[in-house]
Amino acid sequence: MPPFAVSCAVLRSNLKLLSLTLEVNIDHNASTFGTYGTLLRLALRLNSIQTSIMLLKAGVDVTHGDSARATLLGDQDLGKEILRRNPLEATEDDLESSEVTLLGAALLTGNSSLVQEAWKRNPTCYNPAALCAATFRVSVSEMDPRIILKLLGYRNPKSTYPRSRLLETTATGIAACYEQIEILQQLFDHVPMSKDAYLPAKQEFLIDQNRFFA
């Protein structure tokens, strides 16, 4: 059976076909799907938890960001298993990446233990998407607001990445939407303001959180 059959099974979330193709194909990692890269990344992008679990059991490769995306899907066990297989997860800061980070996913879902794990792996971790996630989570829950100051403490004041600046000012927009004056002051003290920022409505954030961080 050709390797692309595995990709087709993943793309269609066809568990029966996937089971058959995984039994036949020895090198599952030889099958990729365009810009998505690995089979597991494709399954996670399609929000297919069962497909992802089957692929993991078959021994497919895990890559940077897979644990974060599984966490956003709401399957903590899947996220932990991927994390266990990828010791390098959360050890690098890619400020221009469009992928959600482990820290950002942990903050967005309010997973305190995963937040600690992310910082354990990278004690000086800073990512502007994580700042947005922290601002949102502190605004809508009882998460300790000092977490925002901790993040900002590792921010490079010389950072000029366009996407980083946009996300940082978006964090300000989130705080403004929820009327979080203390958080706004912290952001004003650490982040230069920009003319370009997306200021989402509160209802829009509640309905579609992942769109802003994925």
PDB file of C-alpha atoms in Angstrom:
ATOM      1  CA  MET A   1       0.000   0.000   0.000  1.00  0.00           C
ATOM      2  CA  PRO A   2       1.510   3.384  -0.998  1.00  0.00           C
ATOM      3  CA  PRO A   3       2.601   5.765   1.799  1.00  0.00           C
ATOM      4  CA  PHE A   4       0.133   8.454   0.698  1.00  0.00           C
ATOM      5  CA  ALA A   5      -2.709   6.121   1.743  1.00  0.00           C
ATOM      6  CA  VAL A   6      -1.851   6.877   5.364  1.00  0.00           C
ATOM      7  CA  SER A   7      -2.066  10.598   4.658  1.00  0.00           C
ATOM      8  CA  CYS A   8      -5.458  10.134   3.003  1.00  0.00           C
ATOM      9  CA  ALA A   9      -6.739   8.192   6.003  1.00  0.00           C
ATOM     10  CA  VAL A  10      -5.587  10.942   8.354  1.00  0.00           C
ATOM     11  CA  LEU A  11      -7.010  13.671   6.147  1.00  0.00           C
ATOM     12  CA  ARG A  12     -10.426  11.996   6.095  1.00  0.00           C
ATOM     13  CA  SER A  13     -10.234  10.998   9.782  1.00  0.00           C
ATOM     14  CA  ASN A  14     -11.128   7.484   8.635  1.00  0.00           C
ATOM     15  CA  LEU A  15     -10.115   5.320  11.593  1.00  0.00           C
ATOM     16  CA  LYS A  16     -10.753   1.993   9.852  1.00  0.00           C
ATOM     17  CA  LEU A  17      -8.648   2.942   6.857  1.00  0.00           C
ATOM     18  CA  LEU A  18      -5.983   4.386   9.132  1.00  0.00           C
ATOM     19  CA  SER A  19      -5.799   1.173  11.139  1.00  0.00           C
ATOM     20  CA  LEU A  20      -5.328  -0.820   7.939  1.00  0.00           C
ATOM     21  CA  THR A  21      -2.672   1.476   6.482  1.00  0.00           C
ATOM     22  CA  LEU A  22      -0.723   1.608   9.734  1.00  0.00           C
ATOM     23  CA  GLU A  23      -0.587  -2.185   9.792  1.00  0.00           C
ATOM     24  CA  VAL A  24       0.730  -2.369   6.236  1.00  0.00           C
ATOM     25  CA  ASN A  25       3.163   0.552   6.102  1.00  0.00           C
ATOM     26  CA  ILE A  26       6.342   0.020   8.107  1.00  0.00           C
ATOM     27  CA  ASP A  27       7.771   3.540   7.929  1.00  0.00           C
ATOM     28  CA  HIS A  28       4.838   5.712   8.929  1.00  0.00           C
ATOM     29  CA  ASN A  29       7.068   8.783   9.076  1.00  0.00           C
ATOM     30  CA  ALA A  30       7.696   8.527   5.329  1.00  0.00           C
ATOM     31  CA  SER A  31       4.163   9.823   4.834  1.00  0.00           C
ATOM     32  CA  THR A  32       3.766  13.581   4.999  1.00  0.00           C
ATOM     33  CA  PHE A  33       1.120  16.019   3.888  1.00  0.00           C
ATOM     34  CA  GLY A  34       2.263  19.226   2.240  1.00  0.00           C
ATOM     35  CA  THR A  35       2.998  22.166   4.507  1.00  0.00           C
ATOM     36  CA  TYR A  36       1.561  20.332   7.513  1.00  0.00           C
ATOM     37  CA  GLY A  37       4.618  18.090   7.544  1.00  0.00           C
ATOM     38  CA  THR A  38       4.082  15.140   9.843  1.00  0.00           C
ATOM     39  CA  LEU A  39       1.002  12.970  10.047  1.00  0.00           C
ATOM     40  CA  LEU A  40       0.491  13.864  13.694  1.00  0.00           C
ATOM     41  CA  ARG A  41       0.594  17.571  12.910  1.00  0.00           C
ATOM     42  CA  LEU A  42      -2.048  17.053  10.226  1.00  0.00           C
ATOM     43  CA  ALA A  43      -4.299  15.107  12.612  1.00  0.00           C
ATOM     44  CA  LEU A  44      -3.972  17.787  15.287  1.00  0.00           C
ATOM     45  CA  ARG A  45      -4.732  20.512  12.758  1.00  0.00           C
ATOM     46  CA  LEU A  46      -7.910  18.629  11.885  1.00  0.00           C
ATOM     47  CA  ASN A  47      -8.836  18.458  15.596  1.00  0.00           C
ATOM     48  CA  SER A  48      -8.899  14.668  15.371  1.00  0.00           C
ATOM     49  CA  ILE A  49      -7.985  13.334  18.809  1.00  0.00           C
ATOM     50  CA  GLN A  50      -8.634   9.656  18.038  1.00  0.00           C
ATOM     51  CA  THR A  51      -6.539   9.809  14.892  1.00  0.00           C
ATOM     52  CA  SER A  52      -3.730  11.451  16.859  1.00  0.00           C
ATOM     53  CA  ILE A  53      -3.862   8.738  19.517  1.00  0.00           C
ATOM     54  CA  MET A  54      -3.664   5.995  16.886  1.00  0.00           C
ATOM     55  CA  LEU A  55      -0.695   7.657  15.228  1.00  0.00           C
ATOM     56  CA  LEU A  56       1.134   7.975  18.535  1.00  0.00           C
ATOM     57  CA  LYS A  57       0.577   4.301  19.291  1.00  0.00           C
ATOM     58  CA  ALA A  58       2.021   3.504  15.866  1.00  0.00           C
ATOM     59  CA  GLY A  59       5.182   5.404  16.774  1.00  0.00           C
ATOM     60  CA  VAL A  60       4.987   8.405  14.452  1.00  0.00           C
ATOM     61  CA  ASP A  61       7.336  11.334  14.987  1.00  0.00           C
ATOM     62  CA  VAL A  62       6.362  14.204  17.266  1.00  0.00           C
ATOM     63  CA  THR A  63       7.490  17.734  16.502  1.00  0.00           C
ATOM     64  CA  HIS A  64       7.712  21.116  18.178  1.00  0.00           C
ATOM     65  CA  GLY A  65       4.250  22.470  18.955  1.00  0.00           C
ATOM     66  CA  ASP A  66       2.355  19.174  18.878  1.00  0.00           C
ATOM     67  CA  SER A  67       1.873  19.054  22.647  1.00  0.00           C
ATOM     68  CA  ALA A  68       0.604  22.627  22.669  1.00  0.00           C
ATOM     69  CA  ARG A  69      -1.970  21.929  19.973  1.00  0.00           C
ATOM     70  CA  ALA A  70      -3.167  18.770  21.727  1.00  0.00           C
ATOM     71  CA  THR A  71      -3.583  20.801  24.904  1.00  0.00           C
ATOM     72  CA  LEU A  72      -5.710  23.343  23.056  1.00  0.00           C
ATOM     73  CA  LEU A  73      -7.904  20.493  21.837  1.00  0.00           C
ATOM     74  CA  GLY A  74      -8.689  19.779  25.480  1.00  0.00           C
ATOM     75  CA  ASP A  75      -7.053  16.361  25.740  1.00  0.00           C
ATOM     76  CA  GLN A  76      -4.587  16.727  28.601  1.00  0.00           C
ATOM     77  CA  ASP A  77      -3.474  13.077  28.460  1.00  0.00           C
ATOM     78  CA  LEU A  78      -2.664  13.324  24.766  1.00  0.00           C
ATOM     79  CA  GLY A  79      -0.726  16.519  25.371  1.00  0.00           C
ATOM     80  CA  LYS A  80       1.256  14.939  28.214  1.00  0.00           C
ATOM     81  CA  GLU A  81       2.106  11.850  26.155  1.00  0.00           C
ATOM     82  CA  ILE A  82       3.385  13.972  23.276  1.00  0.00           C
ATOM     83  CA  LEU A  83       5.335  16.068  25.765  1.00  0.00           C
ATOM     84  CA  ARG A  84       6.894  12.942  27.260  1.00  0.00           C
ATOM     85  CA  ARG A  85       8.133  11.901  23.832  1.00  0.00           C
ATOM     86  CA  ASN A  86       9.569  15.306  22.984  1.00  0.00           C
ATOM     87  CA  PRO A  87      12.058  16.480  25.640  1.00  0.00           C
ATOM     88  CA  LEU A  88      12.917  19.559  23.567  1.00  0.00           C
ATOM     89  CA  GLU A  89       9.363  20.939  23.613  1.00  0.00           C
ATOM     90  CA  ALA A  90       9.216  24.480  25.008  1.00  0.00           C
ATOM     91  CA  THR A  91      12.997  24.921  25.087  1.00  0.00           C
ATOM     92  CA  GLU A  92      13.057  27.475  22.289  1.00  0.00           C
ATOM     93  CA  ASP A  93      11.319  30.793  21.757  1.00  0.00           C
ATOM     94  CA  ASP A  94      10.252  31.409  18.166  1.00  0.00           C
ATOM     95  CA  LEU A  95       8.814  34.900  18.236  1.00  0.00           C
ATOM     96  CA  GLU A  96       7.807  34.856  14.595  1.00  0.00           C
ATOM     97  CA  SER A  97       6.233  31.399  14.514  1.00  0.00           C
ATOM     98  CA  SER A  98       2.502  31.135  13.870  1.00  0.00           C
ATOM     99  CA  GLU A  99       2.376  28.040  16.072  1.00  0.00           C
ATOM    100  CA  VAL A 100       1.010  28.284  19.580  1.00  0.00           C
ATOM    101  CA  THR A 101       3.629  27.579  22.251  1.00  0.00           C
ATOM    102  CA  LEU A 102       3.338  25.101  25.100  1.00  0.00           C
ATOM    103  CA  LEU A 103       3.282  27.976  27.590  1.00  0.00           C
ATOM    104  CA  GLY A 104       0.618  29.800  25.585  1.00  0.00           C
ATOM    105  CA  ALA A 105      -1.592  26.717  25.393  1.00  0.00           C
ATOM    106  CA  ALA A 106      -1.174  26.043  29.107  1.00  0.00           C
ATOM    107  CA  LEU A 107      -2.103  29.622  29.972  1.00  0.00           C
ATOM    108  CA  LEU A 108      -5.034  29.747  27.587  1.00  0.00           C
ATOM    109  CA  THR A 109      -6.541  26.563  29.010  1.00  0.00           C
ATOM    110  CA  GLY A 110      -5.784  27.506  32.603  1.00  0.00           C
ATOM    111  CA  ASN A 111      -3.606  24.424  33.135  1.00  0.00           C
ATOM    112  CA  SER A 112      -1.417  25.502  36.064  1.00  0.00           C
ATOM    113  CA  SER A 113       0.649  22.300  36.193  1.00  0.00           C
ATOM    114  CA  LEU A 114       1.473  22.596  32.497  1.00  0.00           C
ATOM    115  CA  VAL A 115       2.419  26.252  32.976  1.00  0.00           C
ATOM    116  CA  GLN A 116       4.941  25.151  35.597  1.00  0.00           C
ATOM    117  CA  GLU A 117       6.211  22.385  33.288  1.00  0.00           C
ATOM    118  CA  ALA A 118       6.736  24.872  30.461  1.00  0.00           C
ATOM    119  CA  TRP A 119       8.711  27.193  32.701  1.00  0.00           C
ATOM    120  CA  LYS A 120      10.656  24.264  34.122  1.00  0.00           C
ATOM    121  CA  ARG A 121      11.774  23.410  30.608  1.00  0.00           C
ATOM    122  CA  ASN A 122      12.551  27.026  29.779  1.00  0.00           C
ATOM    123  CA  PRO A 123      12.846  29.253  32.890  1.00  0.00           C
ATOM    124  CA  THR A 124      13.250  32.444  30.848  1.00  0.00           C
ATOM    125  CA  CYS A 125      10.503  31.661  28.353  1.00  0.00           C
ATOM    126  CA  TYR A 126       8.824  34.656  26.719  1.00  0.00           C
ATOM    127  CA  ASN A 127       6.507  34.663  23.754  1.00  0.00           C
ATOM    128  CA  PRO A 128       4.062  37.446  22.818  1.00  0.00           C
ATOM    129  CA  ALA A 129       1.295  34.940  22.082  1.00  0.00           C
ATOM    130  CA  ALA A 130       1.756  33.605  25.615  1.00  0.00           C
ATOM    131  CA  LEU A 131       1.418  37.172  26.875  1.00  0.00           C
ATOM    132  CA  CYS A 132      -1.943  37.426  25.097  1.00  0.00           C
ATOM    133  CA  ALA A 133      -3.023  34.105  26.581  1.00  0.00           C
ATOM    134  CA  ALA A 134      -1.948  35.134  30.079  1.00  0.00           C
ATOM    135  CA  THR A 135      -3.767  38.454  29.795  1.00  0.00           C
ATOM    136  CA  PHE A 136      -6.933  36.696  28.701  1.00  0.00           C
ATOM    137  CA  ARG A 137      -6.768  33.992  31.380  1.00  0.00           C
ATOM    138  CA  VAL A 138      -6.072  36.454  34.203  1.00  0.00           C
ATOM    139  CA  SER A 139      -8.938  38.634  32.955  1.00  0.00           C
ATOM    140  CA  VAL A 140     -11.541  35.850  33.027  1.00  0.00           C
ATOM    141  CA  SER A 141     -10.367  33.680  35.922  1.00  0.00           C
ATOM    142  CA  GLU A 142      -8.595  33.746  39.268  1.00  0.00           C
ATOM    143  CA  MET A 143      -5.148  33.047  37.814  1.00  0.00           C
ATOM    144  CA  ASP A 144      -2.438  34.977  39.663  1.00  0.00           C
ATOM    145  CA  PRO A 145      -1.908  38.296  37.797  1.00  0.00           C
ATOM    146  CA  ARG A 146       1.780  38.253  38.760  1.00  0.00           C
ATOM    147  CA  ILE A 147       2.273  35.762  35.952  1.00  0.00           C
ATOM    148  CA  ILE A 148       2.060  38.658  33.484  1.00  0.00           C
ATOM    149  CA  LEU A 149       4.877  40.523  35.226  1.00  0.00           C
ATOM    150  CA  LYS A 150       6.936  37.338  35.224  1.00  0.00           C
ATOM    151  CA  LEU A 151       6.495  37.029  31.470  1.00  0.00           C
ATOM    152  CA  LEU A 152       7.284  40.679  30.857  1.00  0.00           C
ATOM    153  CA  GLY A 153      10.425  40.331  32.965  1.00  0.00           C
ATOM    154  CA  TYR A 154      11.931  38.125  30.252  1.00  0.00           C
ATOM    155  CA  ARG A 155      10.908  40.324  27.348  1.00  0.00           C
ATOM    156  CA  ASN A 156      13.716  41.661  25.184  1.00  0.00           C
ATOM    157  CA  PRO A 157      13.166  45.452  25.091  1.00  0.00           C
ATOM    158  CA  LYS A 158      15.004  45.595  21.757  1.00  0.00           C
ATOM    159  CA  SER A 159      12.593  43.199  20.071  1.00  0.00           C
ATOM    160  CA  THR A 160      11.338  44.589  16.770  1.00  0.00           C
ATOM    161  CA  TYR A 161       9.630  41.565  15.212  1.00  0.00           C
ATOM    162  CA  PRO A 162       6.437  42.874  13.531  1.00  0.00           C
ATOM    163  CA  ARG A 163       4.284  39.953  14.649  1.00  0.00           C
ATOM    164  CA  SER A 164       5.614  40.217  18.194  1.00  0.00           C
ATOM    165  CA  ARG A 165       4.688  43.876  18.341  1.00  0.00           C
ATOM    166  CA  LEU A 166       1.211  43.169  16.986  1.00  0.00           C
ATOM    167  CA  LEU A 167       0.555  40.448  19.554  1.00  0.00           C
ATOM    168  CA  GLU A 168       1.896  42.561  22.403  1.00  0.00           C
ATOM    169  CA  THR A 169      -0.422  45.407  21.576  1.00  0.00           C
ATOM    170  CA  THR A 170      -3.222  42.891  21.138  1.00  0.00           C
ATOM    171  CA  ALA A 171      -2.599  41.865  24.756  1.00  0.00           C
ATOM    172  CA  THR A 172      -3.285  45.488  25.625  1.00  0.00           C
ATOM    173  CA  GLY A 173      -6.529  45.279  23.668  1.00  0.00           C
ATOM    174  CA  ILE A 174      -7.573  42.203  25.637  1.00  0.00           C
ATOM    175  CA  ALA A 175      -6.900  43.946  28.939  1.00  0.00           C
ATOM    176  CA  ALA A 176      -8.879  46.965  27.754  1.00  0.00           C
ATOM    177  CA  CYS A 177     -11.832  44.785  26.702  1.00  0.00           C
ATOM    178  CA  TYR A 178     -12.020  43.359  30.214  1.00  0.00           C
ATOM    179  CA  GLU A 179     -11.298  46.696  31.909  1.00  0.00           C
ATOM    180  CA  GLN A 180      -8.211  45.337  33.658  1.00  0.00           C
ATOM    181  CA  ILE A 181      -6.587  48.604  34.712  1.00  0.00           C
ATOM    182  CA  GLU A 182      -3.740  47.010  36.691  1.00  0.00           C
ATOM    183  CA  ILE A 183      -2.792  44.775  33.776  1.00  0.00           C
ATOM    184  CA  LEU A 184      -2.973  47.705  31.377  1.00  0.00           C
ATOM    185  CA  GLN A 185      -0.549  49.642  33.544  1.00  0.00           C
ATOM    186  CA  GLN A 186       1.876  46.714  33.590  1.00  0.00           C
ATOM    187  CA  LEU A 187       1.732  46.452  29.808  1.00  0.00           C
ATOM    188  CA  PHE A 188       2.162  50.200  29.327  1.00  0.00           C
ATOM    189  CA  ASP A 189       5.238  50.084  31.575  1.00  0.00           C
ATOM    190  CA  HIS A 190       6.940  47.285  29.637  1.00  0.00           C
ATOM    191  CA  VAL A 191       5.628  47.292  26.064  1.00  0.00           C
ATOM    192  CA  PRO A 192       5.929  50.239  23.656  1.00  0.00           C
ATOM    193  CA  MET A 193       2.588  50.935  22.045  1.00  0.00           C
ATOM    194  CA  SER A 194       2.020  50.599  18.314  1.00  0.00           C
ATOM    195  CA  LYS A 195      -0.460  52.060  15.866  1.00  0.00           C
ATOM    196  CA  ASP A 196      -1.169  48.565  14.528  1.00  0.00           C
ATOM    197  CA  ALA A 197      -3.113  46.311  16.883  1.00  0.00           C
ATOM    198  CA  TYR A 198      -6.144  44.104  16.805  1.00  0.00           C
ATOM    199  CA  LEU A 199      -8.613  44.986  19.546  1.00  0.00           C
ATOM    200  CA  PRO A 200     -11.163  42.156  19.717  1.00  0.00           C
ATOM    201  CA  ALA A 201     -14.593  42.525  21.214  1.00  0.00           C
ATOM    202  CA  LYS A 202     -15.103  40.646  24.476  1.00  0.00           C
ATOM    203  CA  GLN A 203     -17.772  38.393  22.940  1.00  0.00           C
ATOM    204  CA  GLU A 204     -15.493  37.566  20.025  1.00  0.00           C
ATOM    205  CA  PHE A 205     -12.767  36.399  22.376  1.00  0.00           C
ATOM    206  CA  LEU A 206     -15.093  34.190  24.368  1.00  0.00           C
ATOM    207  CA  ILE A 207     -16.486  32.540  21.252  1.00  0.00           C
ATOM    208  CA  ASP A 208     -13.273  31.879  19.342  1.00  0.00           C
ATOM    209  CA  GLN A 209     -10.236  32.030  21.610  1.00  0.00           C
ATOM    210  CA  ASN A 210      -8.043  29.717  19.559  1.00  0.00           C
ATOM    211  CA  ARG A 211      -8.195  31.898  16.452  1.00  0.00           C
ATOM    212  CA  PHE A 212      -5.969  34.450  18.122  1.00  0.00           C
ATOM    213  CA  PHE A 213      -3.291  32.055  19.293  1.00  0.00           C
ATOM    214  CA  ALA A 214      -3.141  29.250  16.742  1.00  0.00           C
TER     215      ALA A 214
END
